[in-house]
XYZ file of C-alpha atoms in Angstrom:
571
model
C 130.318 14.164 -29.992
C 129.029 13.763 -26.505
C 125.162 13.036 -27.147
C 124.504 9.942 -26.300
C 122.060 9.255 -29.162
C 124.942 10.966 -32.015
C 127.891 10.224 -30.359
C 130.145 6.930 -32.096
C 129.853 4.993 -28.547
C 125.589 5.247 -29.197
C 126.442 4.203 -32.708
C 127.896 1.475 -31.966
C 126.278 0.251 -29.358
C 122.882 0.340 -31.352
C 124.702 -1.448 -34.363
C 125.650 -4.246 -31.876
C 122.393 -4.887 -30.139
C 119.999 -4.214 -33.011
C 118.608 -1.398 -32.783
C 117.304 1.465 -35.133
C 120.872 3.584 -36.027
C 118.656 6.712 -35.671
C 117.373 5.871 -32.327
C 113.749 5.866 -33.363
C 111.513 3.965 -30.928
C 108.928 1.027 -31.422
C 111.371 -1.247 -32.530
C 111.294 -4.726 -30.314
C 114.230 -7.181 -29.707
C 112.052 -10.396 -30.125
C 109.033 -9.266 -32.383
C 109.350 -6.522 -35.329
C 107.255 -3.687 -33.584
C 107.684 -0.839 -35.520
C 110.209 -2.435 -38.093
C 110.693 -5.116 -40.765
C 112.532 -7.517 -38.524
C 112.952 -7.971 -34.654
C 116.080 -6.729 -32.968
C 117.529 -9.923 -32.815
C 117.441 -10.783 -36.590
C 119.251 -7.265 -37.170
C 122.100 -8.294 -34.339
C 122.664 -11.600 -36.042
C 123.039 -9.972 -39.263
C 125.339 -7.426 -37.982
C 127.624 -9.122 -36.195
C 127.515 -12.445 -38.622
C 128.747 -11.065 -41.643
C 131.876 -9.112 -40.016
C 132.818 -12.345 -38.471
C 132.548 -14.636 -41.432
C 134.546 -11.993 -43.239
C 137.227 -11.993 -40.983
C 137.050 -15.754 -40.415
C 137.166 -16.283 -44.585
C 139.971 -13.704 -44.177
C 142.291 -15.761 -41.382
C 140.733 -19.705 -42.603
C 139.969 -19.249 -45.771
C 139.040 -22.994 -45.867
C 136.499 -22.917 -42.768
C 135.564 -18.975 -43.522
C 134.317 -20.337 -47.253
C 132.396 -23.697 -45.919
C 130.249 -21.333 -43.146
C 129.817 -18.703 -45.835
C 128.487 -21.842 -47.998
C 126.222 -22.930 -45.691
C 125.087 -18.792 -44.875
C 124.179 -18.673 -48.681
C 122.510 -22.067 -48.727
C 120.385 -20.595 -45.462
C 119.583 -17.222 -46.782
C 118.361 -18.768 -50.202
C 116.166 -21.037 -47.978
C 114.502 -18.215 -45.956
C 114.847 -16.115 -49.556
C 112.575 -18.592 -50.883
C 110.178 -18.827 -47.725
C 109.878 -15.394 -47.865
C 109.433 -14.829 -51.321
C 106.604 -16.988 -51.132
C 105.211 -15.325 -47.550
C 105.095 -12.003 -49.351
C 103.132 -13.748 -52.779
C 100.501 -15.291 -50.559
C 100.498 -11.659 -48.592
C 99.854 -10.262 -52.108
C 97.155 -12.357 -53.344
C 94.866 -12.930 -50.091
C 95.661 -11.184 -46.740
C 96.193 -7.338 -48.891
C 93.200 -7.464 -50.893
C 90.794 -8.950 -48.150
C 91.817 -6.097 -45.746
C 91.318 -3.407 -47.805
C 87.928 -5.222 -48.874
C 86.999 -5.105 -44.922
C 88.968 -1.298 -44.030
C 87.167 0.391 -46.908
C 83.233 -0.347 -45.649
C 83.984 0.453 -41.883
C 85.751 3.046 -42.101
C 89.065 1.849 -40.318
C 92.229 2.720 -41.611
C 94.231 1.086 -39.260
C 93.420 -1.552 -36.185
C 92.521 -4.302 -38.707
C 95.034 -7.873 -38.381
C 94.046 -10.643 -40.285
C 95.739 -14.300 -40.125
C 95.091 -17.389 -42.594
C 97.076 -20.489 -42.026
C 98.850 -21.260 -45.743
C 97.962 -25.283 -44.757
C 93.681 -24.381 -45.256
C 91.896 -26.173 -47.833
C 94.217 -25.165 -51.488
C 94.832 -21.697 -51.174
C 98.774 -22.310 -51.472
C 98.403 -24.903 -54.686
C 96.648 -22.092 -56.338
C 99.459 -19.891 -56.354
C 101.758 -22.711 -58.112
C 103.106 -22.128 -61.073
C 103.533 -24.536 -64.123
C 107.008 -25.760 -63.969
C 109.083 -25.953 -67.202
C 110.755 -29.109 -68.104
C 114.103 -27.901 -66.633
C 112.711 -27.193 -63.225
C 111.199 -30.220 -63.132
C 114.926 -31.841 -64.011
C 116.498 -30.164 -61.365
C 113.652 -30.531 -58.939
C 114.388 -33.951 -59.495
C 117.968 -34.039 -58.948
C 117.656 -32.102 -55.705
C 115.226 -34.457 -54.018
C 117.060 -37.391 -55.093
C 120.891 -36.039 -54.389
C 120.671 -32.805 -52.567
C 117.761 -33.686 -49.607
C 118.553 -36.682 -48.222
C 122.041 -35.453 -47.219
C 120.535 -31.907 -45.558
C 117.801 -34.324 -43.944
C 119.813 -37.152 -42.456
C 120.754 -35.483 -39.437
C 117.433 -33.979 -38.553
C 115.977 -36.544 -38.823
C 118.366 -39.164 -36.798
C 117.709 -36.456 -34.112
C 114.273 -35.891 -34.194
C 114.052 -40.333 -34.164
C 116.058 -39.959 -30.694
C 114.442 -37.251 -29.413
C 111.073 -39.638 -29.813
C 112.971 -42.244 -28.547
C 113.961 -40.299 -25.182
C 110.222 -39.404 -25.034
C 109.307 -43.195 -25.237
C 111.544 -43.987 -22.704
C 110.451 -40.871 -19.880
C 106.634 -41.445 -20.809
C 105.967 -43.575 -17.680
C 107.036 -40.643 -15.464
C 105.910 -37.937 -17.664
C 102.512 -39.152 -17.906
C 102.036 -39.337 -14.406
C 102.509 -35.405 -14.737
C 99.678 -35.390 -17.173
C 97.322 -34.090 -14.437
C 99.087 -30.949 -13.516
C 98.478 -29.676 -17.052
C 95.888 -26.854 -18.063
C 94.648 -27.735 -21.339
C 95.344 -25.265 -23.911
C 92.417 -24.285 -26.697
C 93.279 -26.440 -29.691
C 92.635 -24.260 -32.422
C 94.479 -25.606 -35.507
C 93.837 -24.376 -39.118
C 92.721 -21.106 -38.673
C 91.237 -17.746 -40.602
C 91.697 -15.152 -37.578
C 90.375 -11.639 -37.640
C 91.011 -8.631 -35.078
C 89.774 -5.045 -35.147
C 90.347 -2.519 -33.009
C 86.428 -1.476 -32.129
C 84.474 -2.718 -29.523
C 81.236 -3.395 -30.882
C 79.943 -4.556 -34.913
C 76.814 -4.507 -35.824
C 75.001 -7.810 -37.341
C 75.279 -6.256 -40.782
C 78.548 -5.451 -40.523
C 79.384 -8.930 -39.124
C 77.679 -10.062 -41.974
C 79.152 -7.564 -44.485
C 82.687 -9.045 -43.280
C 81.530 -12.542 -43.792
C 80.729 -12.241 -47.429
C 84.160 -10.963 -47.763
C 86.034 -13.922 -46.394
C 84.002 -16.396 -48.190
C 84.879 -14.621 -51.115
C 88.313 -13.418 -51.106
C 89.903 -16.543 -49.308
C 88.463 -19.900 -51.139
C 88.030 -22.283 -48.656
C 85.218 -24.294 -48.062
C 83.213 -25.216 -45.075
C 84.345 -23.153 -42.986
C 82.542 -22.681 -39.208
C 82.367 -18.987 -37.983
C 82.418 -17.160 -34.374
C 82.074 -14.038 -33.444
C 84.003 -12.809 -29.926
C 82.985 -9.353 -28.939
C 83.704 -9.614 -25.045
C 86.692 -6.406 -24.699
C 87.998 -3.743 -26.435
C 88.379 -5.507 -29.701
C 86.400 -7.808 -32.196
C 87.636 -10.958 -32.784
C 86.403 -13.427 -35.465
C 87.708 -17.052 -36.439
C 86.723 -19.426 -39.001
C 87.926 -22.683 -38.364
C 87.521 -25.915 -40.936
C 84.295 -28.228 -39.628
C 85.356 -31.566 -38.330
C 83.788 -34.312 -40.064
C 83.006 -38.082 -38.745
C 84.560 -40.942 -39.351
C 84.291 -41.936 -43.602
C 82.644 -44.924 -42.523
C 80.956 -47.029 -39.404
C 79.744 -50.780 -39.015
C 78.865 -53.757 -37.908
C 81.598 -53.527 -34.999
C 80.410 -50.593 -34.103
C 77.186 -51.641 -33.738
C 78.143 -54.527 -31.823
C 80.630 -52.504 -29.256
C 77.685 -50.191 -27.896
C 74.207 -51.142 -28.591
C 74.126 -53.934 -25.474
C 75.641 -51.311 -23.136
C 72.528 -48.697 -23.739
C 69.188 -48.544 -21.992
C 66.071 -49.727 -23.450
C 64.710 -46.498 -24.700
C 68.294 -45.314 -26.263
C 69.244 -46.844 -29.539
C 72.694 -46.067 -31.427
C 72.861 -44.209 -34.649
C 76.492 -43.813 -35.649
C 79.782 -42.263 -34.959
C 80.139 -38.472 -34.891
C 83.218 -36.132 -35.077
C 85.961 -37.016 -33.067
C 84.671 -40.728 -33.445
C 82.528 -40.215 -30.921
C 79.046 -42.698 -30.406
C 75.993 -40.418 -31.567
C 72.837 -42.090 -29.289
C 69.261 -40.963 -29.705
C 66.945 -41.488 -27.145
C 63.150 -42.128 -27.343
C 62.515 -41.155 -24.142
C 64.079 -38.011 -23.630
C 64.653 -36.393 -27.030
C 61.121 -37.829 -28.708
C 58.731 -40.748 -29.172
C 58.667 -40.615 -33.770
C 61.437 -40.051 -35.924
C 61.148 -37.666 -39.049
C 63.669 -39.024 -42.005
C 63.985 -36.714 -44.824
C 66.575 -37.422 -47.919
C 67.042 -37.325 -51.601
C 67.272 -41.409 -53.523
C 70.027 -43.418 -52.570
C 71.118 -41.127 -49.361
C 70.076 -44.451 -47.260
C 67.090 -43.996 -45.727
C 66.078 -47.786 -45.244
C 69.428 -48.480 -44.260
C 69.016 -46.210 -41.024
C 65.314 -47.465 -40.422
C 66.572 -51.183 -40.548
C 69.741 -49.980 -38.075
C 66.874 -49.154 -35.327
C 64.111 -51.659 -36.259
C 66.952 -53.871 -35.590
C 67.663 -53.110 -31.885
C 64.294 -52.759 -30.944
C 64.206 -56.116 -32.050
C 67.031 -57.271 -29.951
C 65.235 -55.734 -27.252
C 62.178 -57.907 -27.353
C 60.094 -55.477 -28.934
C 57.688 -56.098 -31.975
C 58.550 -53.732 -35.500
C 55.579 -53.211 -38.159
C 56.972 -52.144 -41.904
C 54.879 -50.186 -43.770
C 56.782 -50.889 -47.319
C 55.094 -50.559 -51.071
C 58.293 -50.592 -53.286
C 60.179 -54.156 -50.862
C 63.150 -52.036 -49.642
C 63.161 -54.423 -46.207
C 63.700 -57.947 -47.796
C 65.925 -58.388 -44.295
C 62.807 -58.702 -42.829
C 60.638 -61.571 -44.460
C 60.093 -64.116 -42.571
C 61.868 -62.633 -39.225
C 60.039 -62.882 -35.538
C 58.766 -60.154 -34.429
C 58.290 -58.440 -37.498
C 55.150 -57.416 -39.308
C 55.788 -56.624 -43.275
C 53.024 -55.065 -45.078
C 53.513 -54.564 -48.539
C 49.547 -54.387 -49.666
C 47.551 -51.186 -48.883
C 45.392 -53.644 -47.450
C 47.788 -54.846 -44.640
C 49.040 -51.914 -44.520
C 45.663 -50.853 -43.800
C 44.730 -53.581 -41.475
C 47.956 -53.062 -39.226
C 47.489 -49.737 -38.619
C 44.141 -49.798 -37.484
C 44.927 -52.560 -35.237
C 48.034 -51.029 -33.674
C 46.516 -47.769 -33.239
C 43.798 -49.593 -30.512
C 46.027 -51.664 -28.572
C 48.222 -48.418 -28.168
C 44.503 -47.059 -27.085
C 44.483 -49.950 -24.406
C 47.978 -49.282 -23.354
C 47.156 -45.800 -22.352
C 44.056 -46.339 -21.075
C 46.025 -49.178 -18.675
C 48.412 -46.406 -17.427
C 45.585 -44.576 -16.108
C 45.299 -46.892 -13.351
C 48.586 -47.734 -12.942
C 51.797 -46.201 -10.853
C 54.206 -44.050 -12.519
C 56.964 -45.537 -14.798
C 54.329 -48.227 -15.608
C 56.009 -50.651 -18.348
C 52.748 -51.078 -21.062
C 54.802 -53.938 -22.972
C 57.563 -54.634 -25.026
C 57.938 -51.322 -27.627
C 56.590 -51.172 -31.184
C 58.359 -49.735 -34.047
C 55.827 -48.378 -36.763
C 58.094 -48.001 -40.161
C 56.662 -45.829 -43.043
C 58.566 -46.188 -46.212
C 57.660 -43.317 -48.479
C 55.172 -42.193 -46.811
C 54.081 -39.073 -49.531
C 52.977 -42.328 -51.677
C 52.120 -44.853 -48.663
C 49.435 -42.406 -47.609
C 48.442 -41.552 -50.765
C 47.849 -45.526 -51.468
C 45.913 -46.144 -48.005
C 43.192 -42.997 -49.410
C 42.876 -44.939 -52.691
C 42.647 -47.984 -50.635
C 39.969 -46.934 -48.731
C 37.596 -45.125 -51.354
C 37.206 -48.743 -53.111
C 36.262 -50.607 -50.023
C 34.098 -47.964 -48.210
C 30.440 -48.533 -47.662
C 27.946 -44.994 -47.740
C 28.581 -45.373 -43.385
C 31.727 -45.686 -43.512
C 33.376 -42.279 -42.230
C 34.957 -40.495 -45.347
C 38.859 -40.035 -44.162
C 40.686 -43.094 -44.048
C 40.540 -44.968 -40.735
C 43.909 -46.042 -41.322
C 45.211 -42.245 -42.132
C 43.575 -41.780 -39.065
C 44.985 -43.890 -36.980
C 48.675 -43.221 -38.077
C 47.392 -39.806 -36.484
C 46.277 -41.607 -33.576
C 49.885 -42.905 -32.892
C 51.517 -39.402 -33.678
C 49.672 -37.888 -30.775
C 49.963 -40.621 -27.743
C 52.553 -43.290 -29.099
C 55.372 -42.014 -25.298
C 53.309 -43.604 -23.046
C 52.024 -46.287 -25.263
C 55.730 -47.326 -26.140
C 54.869 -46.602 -30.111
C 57.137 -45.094 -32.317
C 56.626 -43.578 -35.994
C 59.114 -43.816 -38.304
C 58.130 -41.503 -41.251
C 60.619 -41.432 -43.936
C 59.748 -39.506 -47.369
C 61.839 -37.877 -49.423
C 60.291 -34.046 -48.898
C 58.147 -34.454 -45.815
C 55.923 -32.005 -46.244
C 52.634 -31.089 -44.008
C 50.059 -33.166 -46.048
C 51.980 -36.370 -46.098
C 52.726 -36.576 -42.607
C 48.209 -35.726 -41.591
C 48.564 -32.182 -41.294
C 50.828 -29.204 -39.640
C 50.058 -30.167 -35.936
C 50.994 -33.752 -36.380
C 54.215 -32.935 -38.257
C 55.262 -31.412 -35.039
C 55.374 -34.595 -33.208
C 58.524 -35.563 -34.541
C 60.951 -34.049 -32.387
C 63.760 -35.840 -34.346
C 64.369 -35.213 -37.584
C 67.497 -36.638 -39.561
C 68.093 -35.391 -42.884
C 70.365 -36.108 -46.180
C 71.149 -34.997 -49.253
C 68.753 -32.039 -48.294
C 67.775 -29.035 -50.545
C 67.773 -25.796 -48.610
C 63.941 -25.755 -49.486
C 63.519 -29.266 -47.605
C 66.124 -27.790 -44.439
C 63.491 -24.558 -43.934
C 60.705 -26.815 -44.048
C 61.894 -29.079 -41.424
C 64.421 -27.710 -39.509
C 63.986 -23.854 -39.973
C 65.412 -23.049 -36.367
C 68.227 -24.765 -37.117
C 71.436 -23.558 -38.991
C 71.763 -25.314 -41.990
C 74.979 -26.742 -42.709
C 76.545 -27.345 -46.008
C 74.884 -30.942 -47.402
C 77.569 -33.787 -47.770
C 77.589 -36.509 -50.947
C 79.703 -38.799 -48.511
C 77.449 -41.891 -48.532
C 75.439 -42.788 -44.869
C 76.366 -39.200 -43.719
C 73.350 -37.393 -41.719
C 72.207 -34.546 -39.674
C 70.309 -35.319 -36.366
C 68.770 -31.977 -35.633
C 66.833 -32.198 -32.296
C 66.156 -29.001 -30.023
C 67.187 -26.440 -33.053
C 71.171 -28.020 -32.671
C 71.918 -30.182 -35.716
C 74.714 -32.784 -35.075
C 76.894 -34.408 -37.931
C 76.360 -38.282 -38.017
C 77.971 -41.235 -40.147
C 75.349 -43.862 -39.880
C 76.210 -47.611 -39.100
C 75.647 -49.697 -42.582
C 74.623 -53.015 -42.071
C 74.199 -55.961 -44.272
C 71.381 -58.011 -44.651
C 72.800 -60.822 -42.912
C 74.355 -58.451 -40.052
C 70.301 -57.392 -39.610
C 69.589 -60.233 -38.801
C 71.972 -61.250 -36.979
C 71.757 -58.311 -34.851
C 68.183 -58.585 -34.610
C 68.306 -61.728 -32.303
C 67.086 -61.127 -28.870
C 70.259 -61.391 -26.578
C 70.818 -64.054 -24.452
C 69.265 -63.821 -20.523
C 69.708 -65.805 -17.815
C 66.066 -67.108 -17.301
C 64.679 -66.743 -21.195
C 64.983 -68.332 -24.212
C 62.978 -65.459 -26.800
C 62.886 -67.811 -30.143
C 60.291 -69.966 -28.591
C 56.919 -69.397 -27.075
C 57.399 -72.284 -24.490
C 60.280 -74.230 -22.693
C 61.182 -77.505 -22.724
C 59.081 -77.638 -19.499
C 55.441 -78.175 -21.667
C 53.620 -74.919 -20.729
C 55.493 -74.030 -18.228
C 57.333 -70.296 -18.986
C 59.322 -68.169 -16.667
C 57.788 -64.537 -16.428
C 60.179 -62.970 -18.576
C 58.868 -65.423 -21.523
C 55.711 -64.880 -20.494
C 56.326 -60.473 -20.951
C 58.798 -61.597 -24.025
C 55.792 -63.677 -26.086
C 52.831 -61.595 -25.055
C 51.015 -64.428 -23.112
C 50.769 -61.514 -20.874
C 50.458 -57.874 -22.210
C 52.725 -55.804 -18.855
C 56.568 -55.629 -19.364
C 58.826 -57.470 -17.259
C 59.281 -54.804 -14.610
C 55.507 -54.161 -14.232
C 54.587 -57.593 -13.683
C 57.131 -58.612 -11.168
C 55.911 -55.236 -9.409
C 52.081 -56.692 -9.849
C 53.184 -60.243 -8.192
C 55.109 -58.222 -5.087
C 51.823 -56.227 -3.952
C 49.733 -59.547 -3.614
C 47.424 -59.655 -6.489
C 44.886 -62.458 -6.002
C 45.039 -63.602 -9.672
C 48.907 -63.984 -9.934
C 49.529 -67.063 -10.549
C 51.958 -69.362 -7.961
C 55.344 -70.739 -9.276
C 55.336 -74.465 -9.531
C 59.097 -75.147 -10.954
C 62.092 -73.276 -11.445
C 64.692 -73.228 -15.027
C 67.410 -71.847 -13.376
C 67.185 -69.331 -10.660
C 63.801 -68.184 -12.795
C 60.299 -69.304 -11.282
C 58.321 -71.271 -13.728
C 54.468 -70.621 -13.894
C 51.847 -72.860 -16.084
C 50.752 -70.655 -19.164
C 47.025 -70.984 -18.339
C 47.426 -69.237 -14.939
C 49.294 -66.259 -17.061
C 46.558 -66.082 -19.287
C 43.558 -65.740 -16.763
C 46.177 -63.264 -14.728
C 46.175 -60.993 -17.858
C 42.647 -61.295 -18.599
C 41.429 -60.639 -14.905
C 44.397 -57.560 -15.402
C 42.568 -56.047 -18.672
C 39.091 -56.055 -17.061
């Protein structure tokens, strides 16, 4: 036989290197192509078993120890297998006939699911009978440790040659491309350049319900000649944040940016009522910890100087009794009273910036905190039909002016808190006022309470884990585990820090009435931030008072000299 393809010499020659013995193409040395196995499985095969049989045949000693440890392998990768073609059988088969029967395709259709997601390999297990679990026993506690010993003592140098090179080798760290960490994967190709939303959709549902895992996050990749889809397992935060936390970030932020939490990857999740929105929308089921976040941000602004006013019926603030800076209304009447009064000096304050430059500081910030506010408001109406006179307008002024500070509470430095359960239009004053909240965090929400709120937004699946949130502002909702503070870490974080020229427990020095300017902003003896009234003594103003001392580096100036300064500043 001469043909090269027939002949013994092409026989051969395929045997040896792997190949299909009919010479049929598509068959790859290093991948399986068109076969079972690649070319190079096939080549060990073939030329292993001749040599071990003539090796048992000339050392029948060494020939029967390799052939012992070639039947110990092949029942490994046996087993391996075995199992590869079960979970084969029971989720990768079904799901792509599921997905080639509605479009069409008989071919062009790859799916891959990583074994390791979420329980899909525990549900193929099997009950083991009491002699399995004997000699699964025996094996771990005889058999492993001897095949294990020597991987192991090389893997434990290999780490320690890595330990040692790591001061060079990280100095090589720059030269590397980062590669696209994908992990734990569900991975879908099809040979078609464009699907339709329904039958992105249609192919969705099957996933979900062919291959039980949970939680899953899904994108689409239509960019070539091919679809490609991947569903990937959602990172979550950190199970818990604290007090540390708290401490390691809150003094490094700006005035205006306060810090919620940790988010995935451990990463600090900071919301800012300057650039995201002046009022804060809190929506959750009982026991999610609502109060726990309002206290986490009444505290800072505290910290900051600022002033915090709790709106609370049912007493979930007791942090707060007796605290500077902080005005607790339990009563309908207080809660009354405060409103109205907050809602005009955030009147003045914007009248004030009328007439003043750009970035004008209007005073240290107030925090307005409404505890249940679907009841809160509900109590302020009642409230105010018993006490009305026949004059009196008929919609509560203090209703009214919670309005008031929805609408202009940026440039007044006010900020709403309105936490409620299901914060729906009529608790909050209505639709348009609703809309002011530009940050909404929710819990424990019902997919009735997500459309409400957050309808732009996709809704992920709700978590029970306790203190875990979803900040949703611009339409993008970001995962959150919120801080949890005690009572006594409240109030310990709610003590102004420590300056250079102030001391912001006490309305005077030990100079008599004698305050540095700071103070002065700090107490409200005059009603412009710090900023804004250093600016005011720089151009000149006639009724600035002169220094006559100094704590410190810090001018001191007498009190009554601040007070005519602010009251020739307000006319």
């Amino acid at each position: 036989m001469t043909d090269g393809n027939t002949s013994i010499w092409g026989l051969l020659y395929r045997y040896a290197s792997g190949q299909p013995l009919n010479g049929s193409g598509g068959y790859r040395y290093l991948s399986p192509g068109a076969g079972r196995w690649p070319g190079w499985k096939r080549q060990a095969y073939r030329l292993g078993l001749p040599a071990l049989t003539l090796l048992t045949a000339v050392r029948p000693r060494d020939g029967l120890a390799l052939l012992a440890l070639a039947v110990i392998l092949i029942g490994w990768r046996g087993r391996r297998t075995m199992a590869q073609r079960r979970f084969h059988r029971e989720y990768i088969a079904p799901t792509l006939e599921a997905i080639r029967t509605p479009l069409g395709l008989a071919l062009g259709v790859k799916l891959h699911v990583d074994p390791s997601l979420g329980n899909l390999t525990p549900r193929l297990a099997k009950p083991l009978s009491p002699a399995e679990v004997a000699t699964r026993r025996w094996y771990g506690e005889h058999v492993e440790p001897v095949l294990r010993w020597t991987p192991e003592r090389a893997q434990r140098g290999l780490w320690a040659v890595q330990l040692w090179v790591r001061p060079a080798t990280s100095k090589l760290e720059v030269f590397r491309r980062p590669g696209e960490q994908v992990g734990p994967r569900i991975e879908l190709n099809i040979k078609t350049p464009y699907l339709t939303s329904e039958q992105r959709l249609l192919i969705s549902s099957i996933i979900n319900s062919k291959i039980p895992v949970a939680d899953l996050v899904e994108s689409w990749n239509q960019v070539g000649v091919e679809v490609m889809a991947r569903w990937i397992v959602r990172k979550r935060p950190p199970a818990s944040c604290g007090y540390a936390q708290v401490l390691e970030h809150i003094d490094r932020l700006k005035e205006w940016e306060f810090y919620l939490g940790q988010g995935v990857g451990d990463k600090p999740i900071i919301l800012s009522l300057q650039d995201d929105s002046p009022h804060i929308a809190i929506s959750a089921g009982t026991g999610a910890g609502k109060s726990v976040l309002a206290q986490l941000l009444a505290a800072q602004v505290l910290r900051r100087g600022g002033r915090v006013i709790i709106l609370d019926r049912k007493g979930s603030h007791r942090w707060a009794l007796g605290m500077p800076g902080v005005d607790y209304c339990t009563k309908p009447h207080q809660m009354h009273d405060a409103l109205v009064k907050h809602a005009g000096v955030a009147d003045q304050r914007n009248d004030d910036a009328l007439h003043e430059e750009e970035g004008w500081d209007p005073g240290p910030r107030v925090l307005v905190i409404c505890e249940e506010l679907n009841a809160t408001i509900g109590q302020l109406v009642n409230y105010w039909a018993e006490v009305r006179e026949k004059s009196d307008p008929k919609k509560s002024p203090a209703v009214a002016a919670l309005a008031d500070l929805l609408f202009m509470g940026r440039s007044a430095k006010y900020n709403v808190i309105a936490i409620a359960q299901m914060l729906t239009a009529r608790a909050i004053g209505g639709p348009e006022a609703r809309e002011n909240f530009g940050v909404r965090l929710l819990a424990r929400y019902t997919t009735n309470a997500w459309k409400m709120l957050v309808p732009e937004a996709a809704m992920p699946r709700s978590s029970r884990t306790r203190g875990r949130w979803q900040l949703v502002v611009g339409g993008v909702a970001t995962e959150v585990q919120v801080a949890f503070l005690t009572a006594a870490e409240v109030r310990a974080l709610a003590q102004p820090a420590e300056s250079p020229d102030s001391a912001l427990s006490s309305d005077v020095t030990s100079n008599g009435n004698k305050m540095t300017l700071r103070q002065a902003s700090d107490n409200g003896v005059i009603p412009w931030g710090y900023d804004a009234a250093k600016m005011r003594l720089h151009r000149k103003d006639e009724a600035a008072p002169k220094p006559c001392g100094k704590d410190g580096k810090a001018f001191l100036y007498d009190r009554a000299e601040l007070e005519r300064w602010a009251s020739s500043g307000k006319r």
